Amino acid sequence: MERILEQAQKVAEAAEVFMVSTEQTPLKFENNRLKHILSKQSQTVALRIIKNGRIGYSVTTDIDDVRMLVNSAAETAAFGTEAKFAFPALGDYPQVSVYDPGIEAVSMEQMAKLGKEMIDAVRAHTPEIACDGGLTKSTTSIKILNSAGGSAGYRSSTFSMGLEGTVIQDTDMLFVGEDESSCHPLTDTRTVTSSIIRQLDWAKEQAEAPDKALPVIFTPSGVASALVSPLISAFNGKNVYEGSSPIGDKLGKAVFDPKFCLKDDATIPFCPGSRPFDDEGVATRCTALIEKGVPVAFYYDLQTAGLANTKSTGNGARSGARLPSPSASVFVIEPGTTSFKEMLSDIKEGLVIEYVMGAEQGNVLGGDFAGNVLLGYKIDNGKITGRVKNTMVSGNIYQVLKDIAAIGSDSKWIGGSFSTPSLYIPALSISSKK
Amino acid sequence: MSQIENIAKEASELIKKYDADYIEAHFEESASSHISYRGKKLDSVDSSRSIGGNIRAKVKGGWGFTSFNNPDNLNRRIEQAISQAKLVSRGDIALAPAEAIVDTVLLDSDKNPFKIPLSAKKELASEYNDIIWRTPGLQTSVVSYGDSVKKSIFVNSIGSFINQERADITVYLMAVATDGKEVQQSGISMGSRGDFSRIRTLHPQVKEMADKAIELLTAPQAKGGEYTVVLDPVLAGVFVHEAFGHLSEADFVYENENLRQLMTLGKEFGTKELNIVDGAAVPGLRGSFKYDDEGTPATKTYLIREGKLTGRLHSRETAARMGEAATGNARAVSYRYPPIVRMTNTYIEPGTATFEEMISGIKEGIYAKNWYGGTTSMEMFTFSAGEAYMIRNGKIAELIRPVVLTGNVFETLKNIDAIGNDLDMNEGGGCGKGGQFPLPVSNGSPHIRIRHCLVGGA
């Protein structure tokens, strides 16, 4: 890495080298049985240079090919974007624990056993279910150095387990599923299995789907599947800078329900989305985005912050072989005080929405969502009466999140980088096939 | 690009020496470049290079897989894959028969995007961005160009050594308009199998896209409910991919007795006019190739013929399990993944109806064009149009906001009651499955009419 930096500094006024190495072990179960064990090793190194004021960028998996890497970075710099930032001094980071050495000791045999345990528990409840899923452990090591001086690095670990079940009767298919992840090795399968069993219980009967606007409760996974993408997009500093975020000019104004609070926090210990510094070597932090319904900040990387005349919030992320860009790290919708039961008992007729399929395919930028309710339940007189099918919901988050009837006290992690409670919306458009 | 050839030769000898039912190895060397504009400014130019490989071993019906960037110590990688397979071993996986194939498939020199200088690619992206910005009133825009050239070598323990090169180009454009209250977007996604000239002449579409973003600000939203819809070839292509293509992938069916019964060959899925095909042997498209990632030669498979289920997409494993022939549909997005059953080029064959005939009888319906995306749960699917119009009294009427459509595959294919004579292929985007994304595929169709389609709305 030092050699790459040294060579790059010969052709450019400033340079940065970023390296990621990952070891990953996924175990895959298919139709209730262990099918495949994989082990994956990967390593990529990225070189970003500023040459004649312009950004050049190149990525390779071949760490020894220094000359090629430096040449292609220089080639792209000839056409590159004007740099609006300087590389930061590396160091002085918050203490964020994201590595548990215990993960190294977890054997494939132990993982296979946990997988079998999950499947056995779900099949004991519903013998005809077909389960696919698996467990993955991985460790990642990040290193960064730049011409501003210094170097930094950290290690992280992730352990995840998940299961998807299908129950088929004639042409009717029911899909249920749950997953969990942590930086610690997971040993208890009940979080996953109890949630799946709860879904199976609620979906046992089929209920008639309504075809009008009704109150709905989005469960945490329902929120994740329908409402989060437009929020992630709206608070992205790049969209704000370009004027395509509907809330770009609404800092300090009441946009959402006063109960609604959102933050981005990459400093939560042992959360898989956390890290001490971002992919540009900027310290991470907890950034409040919505306070009492009022947008108070957006998230930025170095270049976008430079353009927008503000500071990076430590949200620079690299995806694939692309230059860093602003990316949400750990989104947290703050829990409220209403229990799920209380929400339910408040609704005479409505839906509980557990998963919306395809909601992110429309005008996400504008806040729209619309999709098929793949897993959702009918509420009649405060009780769940069965699952609905052939049903669509659609709406716009700037209307839906402006008037929230209640925010749940039931916060839950979805996929290691998003936490949300259930949200009770007084009216949402529902269409269904007669 | 020849660094991997020596490693592949070494591996092809090594894997014959181990005690396993079957071993294969992939080695891959790829280069890609990317240019994007956001708003009026150049946003990024970057390039990348990747070298890596994998070993996949089958022992007593269990699979083990190792992937790596560092090719040193191949022996240890092979041993690791074998020991993982042994740990799984469940004793019941067979593979459909295959012959040892030794072949080399090189890139046509006129389909190599790396022969085009970076400056020409940037020039084209800038040209398209200029067109977008000639439309007054826009807020921002995205122009994103990406290309890649990949050389991959496949070797297995029965003696195959297949060296294939392929190239891929994608272009994504978007225009964003806002009136201070609302934000509307309009986009185009295109691609080709390395042929730069195919994406060089999009100027009229780009202009139309930019105008559309502005028009959408004042367009009304459809009322949600059931409609008769007419889909253009692009959106109908996405529909056939999502609604039926994924259901035809045998890895979804082969282990599950209920599903096997549901998908018995001969079962009626549509009217006599409905024919659906998938095949990498259809030449020149983004999903075309000569051999799949298990070394099986590409084919062309009729999934539905005259409305009846006649075939499905197989890997060697799913084919053996179901007693059918491998179809050459085992694909991996890169060396970091094992091959799984995937689509290639999927389309509805043309019928006889003209567009005018299709819409003439519709009192109130929706004409949906272009696409944002689509997804499926197998039984249920959704797909979203990039552009939509009301059809009133047999005529195309006002522009409406883009719509999301959903349906149940077992009903919806039967509700296709008219198939146009104007087949066109859509080569934009990429397909995702099992964490492997984006895989180059194409899909297509003539215009089709579907009765009783559920549309989301206000």
PDB file of C-alpha atoms in Angstrom, chain B residues 151-332:
ATOM      1  CA  LYS B 151     -12.278 -13.283 -20.161  1.00  0.00           C
ATOM      2  CA  SER B 152     -13.245 -16.429 -18.315  1.00  0.00           C
ATOM      3  CA  ILE B 153     -11.804 -19.909 -18.384  1.00  0.00           C
ATOM      4  CA  PHE B 154     -13.778 -22.914 -17.250  1.00  0.00           C
ATOM      5  CA  VAL B 155     -12.110 -26.260 -16.529  1.00  0.00           C
ATOM      6  CA  ASN B 156     -13.549 -29.407 -14.999  1.00  0.00           C
ATOM      7  CA  SER B 157     -12.469 -32.853 -13.897  1.00  0.00           C
ATOM      8  CA  ILE B 158     -13.861 -34.552 -17.013  1.00  0.00           C
ATOM      9  CA  GLY B 159     -11.445 -32.579 -19.193  1.00  0.00           C
ATOM     10  CA  SER B 160     -13.285 -29.478 -20.398  1.00  0.00           C
ATOM     11  CA  PHE B 161     -11.237 -26.334 -21.029  1.00  0.00           C
ATOM     12  CA  ILE B 162     -13.415 -23.485 -22.282  1.00  0.00           C
ATOM     13  CA  ASN B 163     -12.029 -20.033 -22.807  1.00  0.00           C
ATOM     14  CA  GLN B 164     -14.696 -17.384 -23.442  1.00  0.00           C
ATOM     15  CA  GLU B 165     -14.573 -13.625 -23.813  1.00  0.00           C
ATOM     16  CA  ARG B 166     -17.547 -11.327 -23.543  1.00  0.00           C
ATOM     17  CA  ALA B 167     -18.260  -7.632 -23.417  1.00  0.00           C
ATOM     18  CA  ASP B 168     -21.150  -5.690 -21.996  1.00  0.00           C
ATOM     19  CA  ILE B 169     -22.294  -2.077 -22.238  1.00  0.00           C
ATOM     20  CA  THR B 170     -24.999  -0.358 -20.196  1.00  0.00           C
ATOM     21  CA  VAL B 171     -26.402   3.145 -20.354  1.00  0.00           C
ATOM     22  CA  TYR B 172     -28.767   4.683 -17.861  1.00  0.00           C
ATOM     23  CA  LEU B 173     -30.286   8.132 -18.238  1.00  0.00           C
ATOM     24  CA  MET B 174     -32.661  10.069 -16.032  1.00  0.00           C
ATOM     25  CA  ALA B 175     -34.239  13.497 -16.053  1.00  0.00           C
ATOM     26  CA  VAL B 176     -35.708  15.013 -12.890  1.00  0.00           C
ATOM     27  CA  ALA B 177     -38.249  17.823 -12.824  1.00  0.00           C
ATOM     28  CA  THR B 178     -39.706  19.653  -9.866  1.00  0.00           C
ATOM     29  CA  ASP B 179     -42.237  22.417  -9.403  1.00  0.00           C
ATOM     30  CA  GLY B 180     -41.147  23.223  -5.862  1.00  0.00           C
ATOM     31  CA  LYS B 181     -43.774  20.905  -4.380  1.00  0.00           C
ATOM     32  CA  GLU B 182     -43.283  17.629  -6.175  1.00  0.00           C
ATOM     33  CA  VAL B 183     -40.421  15.759  -7.816  1.00  0.00           C
ATOM     34  CA  GLN B 184     -40.993  13.672 -10.954  1.00  0.00           C
ATOM     35  CA  GLN B 185     -38.476  11.538 -12.822  1.00  0.00           C
ATOM     36  CA  SER B 186     -38.259   9.878 -16.204  1.00  0.00           C
ATOM     37  CA  GLY B 187     -35.591   7.405 -17.269  1.00  0.00           C
ATOM     38  CA  ILE B 188     -34.172   5.158 -19.994  1.00  0.00           C
ATOM     39  CA  SER B 189     -32.071   2.040 -19.540  1.00  0.00           C
ATOM     40  CA  MET B 190     -30.301   0.435 -22.511  1.00  0.00           C
ATOM     41  CA  GLY B 191     -27.490  -1.985 -23.134  1.00  0.00           C
ATOM     42  CA  SER B 192     -25.693  -4.134 -25.674  1.00  0.00           C
ATOM     43  CA  ARG B 193     -23.355  -7.063 -25.890  1.00  0.00           C
ATOM     44  CA  GLY B 194     -20.309  -4.856 -26.367  1.00  0.00           C
ATOM     45  CA  ASP B 195     -21.596  -3.077 -29.480  1.00  0.00           C
ATOM     46  CA  PHE B 196     -20.959   0.643 -28.902  1.00  0.00           C
ATOM     47  CA  SER B 197     -22.837   1.633 -32.069  1.00  0.00           C
ATOM     48  CA  ARG B 198     -26.080   0.277 -30.547  1.00  0.00           C
ATOM     49  CA  ILE B 199     -26.137   2.931 -27.843  1.00  0.00           C
ATOM     50  CA  ARG B 200     -24.802   5.749 -30.003  1.00  0.00           C
ATOM     51  CA  THR B 201     -28.076   6.841 -31.551  1.00  0.00           C
ATOM     52  CA  LEU B 202     -30.406   7.388 -28.611  1.00  0.00           C
ATOM     53  CA  HIS B 203     -30.750  11.148 -29.222  1.00  0.00           C
ATOM     54  CA  PRO B 204     -34.499  11.166 -30.024  1.00  0.00           C
ATOM     55  CA  GLN B 205     -35.343   8.951 -27.017  1.00  0.00           C
ATOM     56  CA  VAL B 206     -33.236  11.139 -24.719  1.00  0.00           C
ATOM     57  CA  LYS B 207     -35.100  14.262 -25.847  1.00  0.00           C
ATOM     58  CA  GLU B 208     -38.450  12.542 -25.352  1.00  0.00           C
ATOM     59  CA  MET B 209     -37.418  11.374 -21.867  1.00  0.00           C
ATOM     60  CA  ALA B 210     -36.471  14.899 -20.768  1.00  0.00           C
ATOM     61  CA  ASP B 211     -39.778  16.342 -22.030  1.00  0.00           C
ATOM     62  CA  LYS B 212     -41.660  13.566 -20.258  1.00  0.00           C
ATOM     63  CA  ALA B 213     -40.231  14.489 -16.839  1.00  0.00           C
ATOM     64  CA  ILE B 214     -41.706  18.000 -17.204  1.00  0.00           C
ATOM     65  CA  GLU B 215     -45.076  16.740 -18.477  1.00  0.00           C
ATOM     66  CA  LEU B 216     -45.377  14.354 -15.516  1.00  0.00           C
ATOM     67  CA  LEU B 217     -45.535  17.275 -13.073  1.00  0.00           C
ATOM     68  CA  THR B 218     -49.021  18.119 -14.297  1.00  0.00           C
ATOM     69  CA  ALA B 219     -50.146  14.563 -15.102  1.00  0.00           C
ATOM     70  CA  PRO B 220     -52.896  13.049 -12.934  1.00  0.00           C
ATOM     71  CA  GLN B 221     -52.570   9.771 -11.040  1.00  0.00           C
ATOM     72  CA  ALA B 222     -54.593   6.746 -12.084  1.00  0.00           C
ATOM     73  CA  LYS B 223     -57.256   5.528  -9.724  1.00  0.00           C
ATOM     74  CA  GLY B 224     -56.195   2.172  -8.275  1.00  0.00           C
ATOM     75  CA  GLY B 225     -58.088  -0.936  -9.359  1.00  0.00           C
ATOM     76  CA  GLU B 226     -58.555  -3.476 -12.141  1.00  0.00           C
ATOM     77  CA  TYR B 227     -57.978  -2.369 -15.730  1.00  0.00           C
ATOM     78  CA  THR B 228     -57.488  -3.745 -19.208  1.00  0.00           C
ATOM     79  CA  VAL B 229     -53.873  -2.831 -19.910  1.00  0.00           C
ATOM     80  CA  VAL B 230     -51.813  -2.751 -23.094  1.00  0.00           C
ATOM     81  CA  LEU B 231     -48.061  -3.098 -22.581  1.00  0.00           C
ATOM     82  CA  ASP B 232     -45.419  -1.896 -25.033  1.00  0.00           C
ATOM     83  CA  PRO B 233     -42.668  -4.386 -26.048  1.00  0.00           C
ATOM     84  CA  VAL B 234     -40.189  -3.116 -23.437  1.00  0.00           C
ATOM     85  CA  LEU B 235     -42.565  -3.385 -20.488  1.00  0.00           C
ATOM     86  CA  ALA B 236     -44.064  -6.646 -21.782  1.00  0.00           C
ATOM     87  CA  GLY B 237     -40.505  -7.982 -21.884  1.00  0.00           C
ATOM     88  CA  VAL B 238     -40.046  -7.095 -18.206  1.00  0.00           C
ATOM     89  CA  PHE B 239     -43.449  -8.668 -17.536  1.00  0.00           C
ATOM     90  CA  VAL B 240     -42.540 -12.003 -19.169  1.00  0.00           C
ATOM     91  CA  HIS B 241     -39.195 -12.048 -17.351  1.00  0.00           C
ATOM     92  CA  GLU B 242     -40.773 -11.414 -13.935  1.00  0.00           C
ATOM     93  CA  ALA B 243     -44.130 -13.104 -14.285  1.00  0.00           C
ATOM     94  CA  PHE B 244     -43.055 -16.279 -15.983  1.00  0.00           C
ATOM     95  CA  GLY B 245     -39.303 -16.441 -16.559  1.00  0.00           C
ATOM     96  CA  HIS B 246     -38.367 -16.798 -12.890  1.00  0.00           C
ATOM     97  CA  LEU B 247     -41.028 -19.464 -12.379  1.00  0.00           C
ATOM     98  CA  SER B 248     -39.398 -21.460 -15.200  1.00  0.00           C
ATOM     99  CA  GLU B 249     -36.062 -21.630 -13.393  1.00  0.00           C
ATOM    100  CA  ALA B 250     -35.951 -25.264 -12.319  1.00  0.00           C
ATOM    101  CA  ASP B 251     -33.957 -24.668  -9.118  1.00  0.00           C
ATOM    102  CA  PHE B 252     -37.138 -23.169  -7.711  1.00  0.00           C
ATOM    103  CA  VAL B 253     -39.153 -26.291  -8.527  1.00  0.00           C
ATOM    104  CA  TYR B 254     -36.895 -29.335  -8.491  1.00  0.00           C
ATOM    105  CA  GLU B 255     -36.691 -30.037  -4.768  1.00  0.00           C
ATOM    106  CA  ASN B 256     -40.331 -29.330  -3.991  1.00  0.00           C
ATOM    107  CA  GLU B 257     -42.958 -31.962  -4.749  1.00  0.00           C
ATOM    108  CA  ASN B 258     -45.915 -29.509  -4.577  1.00  0.00           C
ATOM    109  CA  LEU B 259     -44.257 -27.176  -7.017  1.00  0.00           C
ATOM    110  CA  ARG B 260     -43.301 -29.968  -9.373  1.00  0.00           C
ATOM    111  CA  GLN B 261     -46.953 -30.889  -9.628  1.00  0.00           C
ATOM    112  CA  LEU B 262     -47.909 -27.287 -10.140  1.00  0.00           C
ATOM    113  CA  MET B 263     -45.395 -27.028 -12.979  1.00  0.00           C
ATOM    114  CA  THR B 264     -46.108 -30.318 -14.780  1.00  0.00           C
ATOM    115  CA  LEU B 265     -45.211 -30.149 -18.459  1.00  0.00           C
ATOM    116  CA  GLY B 266     -48.358 -29.866 -20.567  1.00  0.00           C
ATOM    117  CA  LYS B 267     -50.191 -27.694 -18.044  1.00  0.00           C
ATOM    118  CA  GLU B 268     -52.186 -24.898 -19.634  1.00  0.00           C
ATOM    119  CA  PHE B 269     -50.899 -21.418 -18.813  1.00  0.00           C
ATOM    120  CA  GLY B 270     -52.294 -19.266 -21.603  1.00  0.00           C
ATOM    121  CA  THR B 271     -54.211 -19.109 -24.872  1.00  0.00           C
ATOM    122  CA  LYS B 272     -53.112 -20.930 -28.036  1.00  0.00           C
ATOM    123  CA  GLU B 273     -51.428 -17.763 -29.323  1.00  0.00           C
ATOM    124  CA  LEU B 274     -48.971 -17.645 -26.412  1.00  0.00           C
ATOM    125  CA  ASN B 275     -45.398 -18.827 -27.046  1.00  0.00           C
ATOM    126  CA  ILE B 276     -42.571 -17.995 -24.650  1.00  0.00           C
ATOM    127  CA  VAL B 277     -38.891 -18.686 -25.353  1.00  0.00           C
ATOM    128  CA  ASP B 278     -35.596 -18.405 -23.466  1.00  0.00           C
ATOM    129  CA  GLY B 279     -32.230 -19.020 -25.030  1.00  0.00           C
ATOM    130  CA  ALA B 280     -28.610 -17.914 -25.002  1.00  0.00           C
ATOM    131  CA  ALA B 281     -28.301 -19.462 -28.468  1.00  0.00           C
ATOM    132  CA  VAL B 282     -30.362 -16.547 -29.837  1.00  0.00           C
ATOM    133  CA  PRO B 283     -27.373 -14.534 -31.119  1.00  0.00           C
ATOM    134  CA  GLY B 284     -26.110 -11.013 -30.501  1.00  0.00           C
ATOM    135  CA  LEU B 285     -28.087 -10.122 -27.359  1.00  0.00           C
ATOM    136  CA  ARG B 286     -26.912  -9.306 -23.820  1.00  0.00           C
ATOM    137  CA  GLY B 287     -27.935 -12.757 -22.608  1.00  0.00           C
ATOM    138  CA  SER B 288     -26.228 -14.602 -25.473  1.00  0.00           C
ATOM    139  CA  PHE B 289     -23.234 -16.942 -25.060  1.00  0.00           C
ATOM    140  CA  LYS B 290     -21.866 -20.189 -26.444  1.00  0.00           C
ATOM    141  CA  TYR B 291     -21.370 -22.117 -23.178  1.00  0.00           C
ATOM    142  CA  ASP B 292     -22.851 -21.541 -19.756  1.00  0.00           C
ATOM    143  CA  ASP B 293     -20.777 -21.526 -16.533  1.00  0.00           C
ATOM    144  CA  GLU B 294     -20.982 -25.314 -16.219  1.00  0.00           C
ATOM    145  CA  GLY B 295     -19.674 -25.780 -19.749  1.00  0.00           C
ATOM    146  CA  THR B 296     -23.067 -26.762 -21.196  1.00  0.00           C
ATOM    147  CA  PRO B 297     -23.655 -25.505 -24.770  1.00  0.00           C
ATOM    148  CA  ALA B 298     -26.337 -22.808 -25.052  1.00  0.00           C
ATOM    149  CA  THR B 299     -29.771 -23.792 -26.344  1.00  0.00           C
ATOM    150  CA  LYS B 300     -33.098 -22.176 -27.188  1.00  0.00           C
ATOM    151  CA  THR B 301     -35.912 -23.483 -24.979  1.00  0.00           C
ATOM    152  CA  TYR B 302     -39.659 -23.145 -25.534  1.00  0.00           C
ATOM    153  CA  LEU B 303     -41.060 -22.543 -22.065  1.00  0.00           C
ATOM    154  CA  ILE B 304     -44.621 -22.205 -23.352  1.00  0.00           C
ATOM    155  CA  ARG B 305     -45.810 -23.402 -26.726  1.00  0.00           C
ATOM    156  CA  GLU B 306     -49.380 -22.738 -27.830  1.00  0.00           C
ATOM    157  CA  GLY B 307     -50.305 -21.880 -24.268  1.00  0.00           C
ATOM    158  CA  LYS B 308     -48.969 -25.081 -22.695  1.00  0.00           C
ATOM    159  CA  LEU B 309     -45.926 -25.528 -20.442  1.00  0.00           C
ATOM    160  CA  THR B 310     -43.310 -27.292 -22.575  1.00  0.00           C
ATOM    161  CA  GLY B 311     -39.960 -26.661 -20.948  1.00  0.00           C
ATOM    162  CA  ARG B 312     -37.955 -25.062 -18.188  1.00  0.00           C
ATOM    163  CA  LEU B 313     -34.479 -23.736 -17.506  1.00  0.00           C
ATOM    164  CA  HIS B 314     -31.899 -26.111 -16.096  1.00  0.00           C
ATOM    165  CA  SER B 315     -28.463 -26.486 -14.644  1.00  0.00           C
ATOM    166  CA  ARG B 316     -26.861 -29.939 -14.824  1.00  0.00           C
ATOM    167  CA  GLU B 317     -28.055 -30.652 -11.305  1.00  0.00           C
ATOM    168  CA  THR B 318     -31.707 -29.615 -11.717  1.00  0.00           C
ATOM    169  CA  ALA B 319     -31.880 -31.402 -15.087  1.00  0.00           C
ATOM    170  CA  ALA B 320     -30.661 -34.683 -13.594  1.00  0.00           C
ATOM    171  CA  ARG B 321     -33.028 -34.384 -10.648  1.00  0.00           C
ATOM    172  CA  MET B 322     -36.046 -33.869 -12.939  1.00  0.00           C
ATOM    173  CA  GLY B 323     -34.971 -36.337 -15.630  1.00  0.00           C
ATOM    174  CA  GLU B 324     -34.759 -33.648 -18.295  1.00  0.00           C
ATOM    175  CA  ALA B 325     -31.873 -32.333 -20.411  1.00  0.00           C
ATOM    176  CA  ALA B 326     -29.538 -29.516 -19.296  1.00  0.00           C
ATOM    177  CA  THR B 327     -30.441 -26.314 -21.151  1.00  0.00           C
ATOM    178  CA  GLY B 328     -27.261 -24.268 -20.620  1.00  0.00           C
ATOM    179  CA  ASN B 329     -28.796 -21.868 -18.093  1.00  0.00           C
ATOM    180  CA  ALA B 330     -26.291 -22.246 -15.212  1.00  0.00           C
ATOM    181  CA  ARG B 331     -24.752 -18.789 -14.828  1.00  0.00           C
ATOM    182  CA  ALA B 332     -22.711 -16.906 -12.247  1.00  0.00           C
TER     183      ALA B 332
END
